[in-house]
Coordinates of C-alpha atoms and ligand atoms in Angstrom, one line a residue:
X597 CA 0.0 0.0 0.0
X598 CA 1.2 3.5 -0.8
X599 CA 2.4 5.9 1.9
X600 CA 0.7 9.3 1.4
X601 CA 1.8 12.2 3.6
X602 CA 0.0 15.5 3.7
X603 CA 2.4 18.3 4.8
X604 CA 1.3 21.6 6.3
X605 CA 3.5 24.7 6.8
X606 CA 2.4 27.9 8.5
X607 CA 5.5 29.1 10.5
X608 CA 5.7 32.6 9.1
X609 CA 3.9 34.4 6.2
X610 CA 3.3 31.5 3.7
X611 CA 0.4 29.1 4.1
X612 CA 1.4 25.9 2.3
X613 CA 0.2 22.3 1.9
X614 CA 1.8 19.5 -0.1
X615 CA 1.2 15.8 -0.7
X616 CA 3.9 13.2 -1.3
X617 CA 3.2 9.7 -2.3
X618 CA 5.9 7.0 -1.6
X619 CA 8.4 9.8 -1.4
X620 CA 7.4 11.5 -4.7
X621 CA 5.9 15.0 -4.7
X622 CA 2.3 15.1 -6.0
X623 CA 1.4 18.7 -5.2
X624 CA 2.8 21.8 -3.4
X625 CA 0.4 24.8 -3.0
X626 CA 1.7 28.0 -1.4
X627 CA -0.4 31.1 -0.6
X628 CA 1.9 34.1 0.1
X629 CA 0.6 36.9 2.2
X630 CA 0.8 40.3 0.5
X631 CA -0.7 42.1 3.5
X632 CA 2.8 42.7 5.2
X633 CA 4.3 44.6 2.3
X634 CA 2.9 47.9 3.5
X635 CA 4.5 47.5 6.9
X636 CA 8.1 46.7 5.9
X637 CA 8.1 43.4 7.7
X638 CA 5.8 40.5 8.8
X639 CA 3.1 41.6 11.3
X640 CA 2.5 38.5 13.4
X641 CA -1.2 39.1 14.2
X642 CA -2.0 39.7 10.5
X643 CA 0.0 36.6 9.5
X644 CA -2.1 34.5 11.9
X645 CA -5.4 35.9 10.5
X646 CA -4.3 35.3 6.9
X647 CA -3.3 31.7 7.7
X648 CA -6.7 31.2 9.2
X649 CA -8.3 32.4 5.9
X650 CA -5.9 30.4 3.7
X651 CA -5.5 27.1 5.4
X652 CA -8.8 25.4 4.3
X653 CA -8.5 26.4 0.5
X654 CA -4.8 25.6 0.4
X655 CA -5.1 22.1 1.9
X656 CA -8.1 21.4 -0.3
X657 CA -6.2 22.5 -3.4
X658 CA -3.1 20.4 -2.5
X659 CA -5.4 17.3 -2.1
X660 CA -7.2 18.1 -5.4
X661 CA -4.0 18.6 -7.4
X662 CA -2.5 15.4 -6.0
X663 CA -5.5 13.5 -7.4
X664 CA -6.2 11.8 -4.1
X665 CA -9.1 11.7 -1.6
X666 CA -8.8 12.8 2.0
X667 CA -9.3 9.1 3.0
X668 CA -6.1 8.1 1.2
X669 CA -3.9 10.1 3.5
X670 CA -1.6 7.9 5.7
X671 CA -0.3 10.6 8.1
X672 CA -0.2 14.4 8.5
X673 CA 3.1 16.3 8.9
X674 CA 3.0 19.8 10.3
X675 CA 5.6 22.5 11.2
X676 CA 5.7 22.5 14.9
X677 CA 8.4 25.3 15.1
X678 CA 10.4 27.5 15.1
X679 CA 8.4 30.4 13.9
X680 CA 5.7 32.9 14.9
X681 CA 3.6 31.3 17.6
X682 CA 0.2 32.5 16.3
X683 CA 1.0 31.3 12.8
X684 CA 2.2 28.0 14.0
X685 CA -1.0 27.5 16.1
X686 CA -3.1 27.7 13.0
X687 CA -1.3 25.0 11.1
X688 CA -0.8 22.8 14.2
X689 CA -4.5 23.0 15.3
X690 CA -5.6 22.4 11.7
X691 CA -3.3 19.3 11.4
X692 CA -4.5 17.9 14.7
X693 CA -8.2 18.4 13.8
X694 CA -7.8 16.7 10.4
X695 CA -5.8 13.9 11.9
X696 CA -8.5 13.3 14.5
X697 CA -11.2 13.4 11.9
X698 CA -9.4 11.0 9.5
X699 CA -8.0 8.8 12.3
X700 CA -4.4 9.0 11.0
X701 CA -1.1 9.7 12.9
X702 CA 0.6 13.1 13.3
X703 CA 4.2 13.9 12.5
X704 CA 5.7 17.0 14.0
X705 CA 8.4 18.6 11.9
X706 CA 11.2 21.1 12.9
X707 CA 11.0 23.8 10.2
X708 CA 14.8 23.9 10.0
X709 CA 15.0 20.1 9.4
X710 CA 12.6 20.7 6.6
X711 CA 14.9 23.2 4.9
X712 CA 17.9 20.8 5.4
X713 CA 16.0 17.8 4.0
X714 CA 14.4 19.8 1.1
X715 CA 17.0 18.1 -1.1
X716 CA 15.0 14.9 -0.8
X717 CA 11.9 16.5 -2.5
X718 CA 11.6 14.2 -5.5
X719 CA 9.5 15.5 -8.4
X720 CA 9.9 12.1 -10.1
X721 CA 10.8 8.6 -8.7
X722 CA 14.3 8.8 -10.1
X723 CA 15.1 12.3 -8.8
X724 CA 18.7 12.6 -7.5
X725 CA 19.1 13.1 -3.7
X726 CA 22.3 13.7 -1.6
X727 CA 24.3 10.9 0.1
X728 CA 24.9 11.0 3.8
X729 CA 26.8 12.6 5.3
X730 CA 26.5 16.1 3.7
X731 CA 27.1 19.6 4.9
X732 CA 24.2 22.0 4.6
X733 CA 24.5 25.8 4.6
X734 CA 21.1 26.9 6.0
X735 CA 20.6 30.6 5.3
X736 CA 17.3 32.4 5.8
X737 CA 15.8 35.4 7.3
X738 CA 16.2 34.0 10.8
X739 CA 19.1 31.6 10.6
X740 CA 22.6 31.1 9.3
X741 CA 24.0 27.7 10.2
X742 CA 26.4 25.1 9.0
X743 CA 24.9 21.7 9.7
X744 CA 26.4 18.3 9.4
X745 CA 23.7 15.9 8.3
X746 CA 24.5 12.3 9.1
X747 CA 21.0 11.0 8.5
X748 CA 17.4 12.4 8.4
X749 CA 17.4 11.8 12.2
X750 CA 20.9 12.9 13.1
X751 CA 22.1 16.5 12.5
X752 CA 24.7 18.6 14.2
X753 CA 25.1 22.4 14.1
X754 CA 28.8 23.1 13.5
X755 CA 28.5 26.9 13.3
X756 CA 25.9 29.6 13.4
X757 CA 25.4 33.3 13.6
X758 CA 26.1 35.0 16.9
X759 CA 23.9 38.0 15.9
X760 CA 22.1 38.7 12.6
X761 CA 21.2 36.1 10.0
X762 CA 22.4 36.4 6.4
X763 CA 18.8 37.3 5.3
X764 CA 18.6 40.0 7.9
X765 CA 21.8 41.5 6.5
X766 CA 20.3 41.6 3.0
X767 CA 16.9 43.0 4.3
X768 CA 18.3 45.6 6.7
X769 CA 20.8 47.0 4.3
X770 CA 18.2 47.0 1.5
X771 CA 15.9 49.0 3.9
X772 CA 18.7 51.6 4.3
X773 CA 18.8 51.9 0.5
X774 CA 15.0 52.5 0.5
X775 CA 14.2 49.2 -1.2
X776 CA 10.9 47.3 -0.3
X777 CA 10.7 44.4 2.2
X778 CA 12.0 41.7 1.9
X779 CA 15.0 43.4 0.3
X780 CA 17.1 40.2 -0.5
X781 CA 15.5 39.6 -4.0
X782 CA 15.9 43.3 -4.9
X783 CA 19.6 43.3 -3.9
X784 CA 20.0 40.2 -6.0
X785 CA 18.5 41.8 -9.1
X786 CA 20.4 45.1 -8.7
X787 CA 23.7 43.3 -8.1
X788 CA 23.5 41.7 -11.5
X789 CA 24.1 45.2 -13.0
X790 CA 26.7 46.5 -10.5
X791 CA 30.4 46.4 -9.8
X792 CA 31.1 44.1 -6.8
X793 CA 34.6 45.6 -6.2
X794 CA 33.4 49.3 -6.1
X795 CA 32.8 49.5 -2.3
X796 CA 34.4 47.7 0.6
X797 CA 32.5 46.8 3.7
X798 CA 33.8 45.3 6.9
X799 CA 34.1 41.5 7.4
X800 CA 33.9 39.8 10.8
X801 CA 36.8 38.1 12.5
X802 CA 35.1 35.4 14.5
X803 CA 36.8 32.3 15.7
X804 CA 35.7 28.8 14.6
X805 CA 32.7 28.2 12.3
X806 CA 30.4 30.9 13.7
X807 CA 29.0 33.8 11.6
X808 CA 28.4 37.5 12.4
X809 CA 26.6 40.0 10.1
X810 CA 26.0 42.9 12.4
X811 CA 29.3 44.6 11.8
X812 CA 28.7 44.5 8.0
X813 CA 25.3 46.1 8.6
X814 CA 26.8 48.9 10.6
X815 CA 29.6 49.5 8.1
X816 CA 27.1 49.6 5.2
X817 CA 25.0 52.1 7.2
X818 CA 27.9 54.5 7.9
X819 CA 29.2 54.4 4.4
X820 CA 25.8 55.5 3.1
X821 CA 25.3 58.1 5.8
X822 CA 28.7 59.7 5.2
X823 CA 28.3 59.6 1.4
X824 CA 24.8 61.2 1.6
X825 CA 26.2 64.2 3.4
X826 CA 28.4 64.9 0.3
X827 CA 25.8 63.9 -2.3
X828 CA 22.1 63.5 -1.4
X829 CA 21.6 61.4 -4.5
X830 CA 24.4 59.0 -3.6
X831 CA 22.2 55.9 -3.1
X832 CA 20.2 56.5 -6.3
X833 CA 23.3 57.1 -8.4
X834 CA 25.2 54.1 -7.0
X835 CA 22.5 51.5 -6.1
X836 CA 23.7 48.8 -8.5
X837 CA 27.3 49.0 -7.3
X838 CA 26.2 49.2 -3.6
X839 CA 24.0 46.1 -4.1
X840 CA 26.7 44.2 -5.9
X841 CA 29.4 45.1 -3.3
X842 CA 27.1 44.2 -0.4
X843 CA 26.1 40.8 -2.0
X844 CA 29.8 40.0 -2.7
X845 CA 30.7 40.7 1.0
X846 CA 27.8 38.5 2.3
X847 CA 28.9 35.7 0.0
X848 CA 32.6 36.0 1.0
X849 CA 31.6 35.8 4.7
X850 CA 29.3 32.8 4.1
X851 CA 31.8 30.9 1.9
X852 CA 34.8 31.6 4.2
X853 CA 33.3 29.5 7.0
X854 CA 31.5 27.0 4.8
X855 CA 34.7 26.1 3.0
X856 CA 36.5 25.8 6.4
X857 CA 33.8 23.4 7.5
X858 CA 34.3 21.3 4.3
X859 CA 38.1 21.2 5.0
X860 CA 37.7 20.3 8.7
X861 CA 35.1 17.5 8.1
X862 CA 36.4 16.2 4.8
X863 CA 32.8 15.8 3.7
X864 CA 32.4 15.6 -0.1
X865 CA 28.7 16.5 -0.5
X866 CA 27.5 20.1 0.1
X867 CA 24.1 21.6 0.0
X868 CA 22.3 25.0 0.6
X869 CA 18.8 25.7 1.8
X870 CA 16.6 28.5 3.2
X871 CA 15.4 31.7 1.6
X872 CA 18.9 33.2 0.9
X873 CA 19.8 30.1 -1.1
X874 CA 17.6 31.6 -3.8
X875 CA 20.3 34.3 -4.3
X876 CA 22.0 34.0 -7.7
X877 CA 25.4 35.0 -6.4
X878 CA 25.3 32.5 -3.5
X879 CA 24.2 29.7 -5.8
X880 CA 27.0 30.5 -8.3
X881 CA 29.6 30.7 -5.5
X882 CA 28.6 27.3 -4.0
X883 CA 28.6 25.6 -7.4
X884 CA 31.9 27.2 -8.3
X885 CA 33.5 26.1 -5.0
X886 CA 32.2 22.5 -5.5
X887 CA 33.5 22.4 -9.1
X888 CA 37.0 23.6 -8.0
X889 CA 37.2 21.1 -5.1
X890 CA 35.6 18.1 -6.7
X891 CA 32.6 18.1 -4.5
X892 CA 29.0 17.3 -5.3
X893 CA 26.7 20.3 -4.7
X894 CA 22.9 20.3 -4.2
X895 CA 21.3 23.6 -5.0
X896 CA 17.5 23.6 -4.5
X897 CA 15.0 24.8 -7.0
X898 CA 14.1 28.4 -6.1
X899 CA 10.5 27.2 -5.3
X900 CA 11.9 25.0 -2.5
X901 CA 14.2 27.6 -1.0
X902 CA 11.5 29.6 0.7
X903 CA 8.9 28.3 3.1
X904 CA 7.0 25.4 1.5
X905 CA 5.1 22.3 2.7
X906 CA 6.9 19.9 0.3
X907 CA 9.9 20.0 2.6
X908 CA 7.7 19.5 5.7
X909 CA 6.0 16.5 4.0
X910 CA 9.4 15.0 3.1
X911 CA 10.8 15.4 6.7
X912 CA 7.5 13.9 7.9
X913 CA 7.9 11.0 5.5
X914 CA 11.3 10.1 7.1
X915 CA 9.6 10.2 10.5
X916 CA 6.8 8.0 9.2
X917 CA 9.2 5.4 8.0
X918 CA 10.8 5.5 11.5
X919 CA 7.3 5.3 13.1
X920 CA 8.2 8.5 15.0
X921 CA 4.7 9.8 15.5
X922 CA 3.7 12.6 17.8
X923 CA 1.0 13.0 20.5
X924 CA -1.9 15.2 19.8
X925 CA -1.2 17.2 22.9
X926 CA 2.2 18.5 21.6
X927 CA 2.2 22.3 21.5
X928 CA 4.0 24.4 18.8
X929 CA 7.3 26.1 19.8
X930 CA 8.6 29.5 18.7
X931 CA 12.3 29.2 19.1
X932 CA 14.9 26.4 18.7
X933 CA 18.0 25.6 16.6
X934 CA 18.5 22.3 14.7
Ligands
KG4_478 O1 13.6 30.9 4.5 P1 12.8 32.2 4.4 O2 11.7 32.2 3.3 O3 12.1 32.5 5.7 C1 12.6 33.2 6.8 O4 13.6 32.8 7.4 O5 11.8 34.1 7.2 O6 13.9 33.3 4.1 C2 13.5 34.7 3.8 C3 14.8 35.4 3.6 C4 14.6 37.0 3.5 O7 15.6 37.6 4.3 C5 14.8 37.3 2.1 O8 15.3 38.6 1.8 C6 15.8 36.3 1.7 O9 15.3 35.1 2.3 N1 15.8 36.1 0.2 C7 16.9 36.4 -0.6 C8 16.5 36.1 -1.9 N2 15.3 35.6 -1.9 C9 14.9 35.5 -0.6 N3 18.1 37.0 -0.2 C10 18.9 37.2 -1.2 N4 18.7 37.0 -2.5 C11 17.5 36.4 -2.9 N5 17.3 36.2 -4.2

């Protein structure tokens, strides 16, 4: 009999549901919330309300697109955390209610494990997946971590940011440039037209494999503030070069520690995940590094870099195979690392 997992993701501002059948993706529906754009960041209460409106149509559509009936579902996987508590409560409560109604088991998924295991989303039965162990650079709006993945059930954080995440560095610097939220994709697009060597911003000197991005943010802010005193149109006239130089600095910081982790561990398979792994420069840098060092690199499709239920369903599928079900009384959690 087939194993069919329904995945539900509601940790931040995307309501998503996906179905996988025997490990192969059948549907992945995502409703993004536009309501936050006017506020320059995600407003938690508005996110919860939008999830509440979206969850029934999104789950119904995922089931319809997968060509299955509700009664075919073997288990329901849901993001238990980390994320915004009100948003998580919507997905968690919905998953529990549906599991009770269908009399199927529940699988709680750590959102970060979902990103790390997103490379196991197979769009066809012969889709290529990484071999264990692999090193994953998890970079998003809330996290920057280097994770050693020994199996779907065994992961170890080798290094992580001690202050801002890579995505925050993109978004906060973009805000200083007057770009909309989230600024990462705007910097990415502008950077393609600019000179990455034009400006120099400070890089951190942190021991070991940990990251820091707050110094870069401050140095970017001061450069712009001082230049604007001389020329009020400085940002407008130099935005492509500013974006390209900022992006290059973030990539240098990321690759410096990631390459160190590869050397220390001797692991030959590398991967990236999380929203910032959609960045063109980051993707090119990781692939280039892998090519030069004879490593195998797994770069996710852009669709699977941001929050999606396909990765939740995949992480849940591994738990299903391990019979690692969760109790219906389990509450969501807002904060945790891998
Ligand atoms: O994983 P994700 O969707 O969720 C959170 O952690 O909230 O990541 C969102 C982050 C944001 O900081 C956004 O600016 C960044 O991913 N991002 C990018 C790009 N696309 C999304 N950063 C740089 N370049 C991109 N193309």
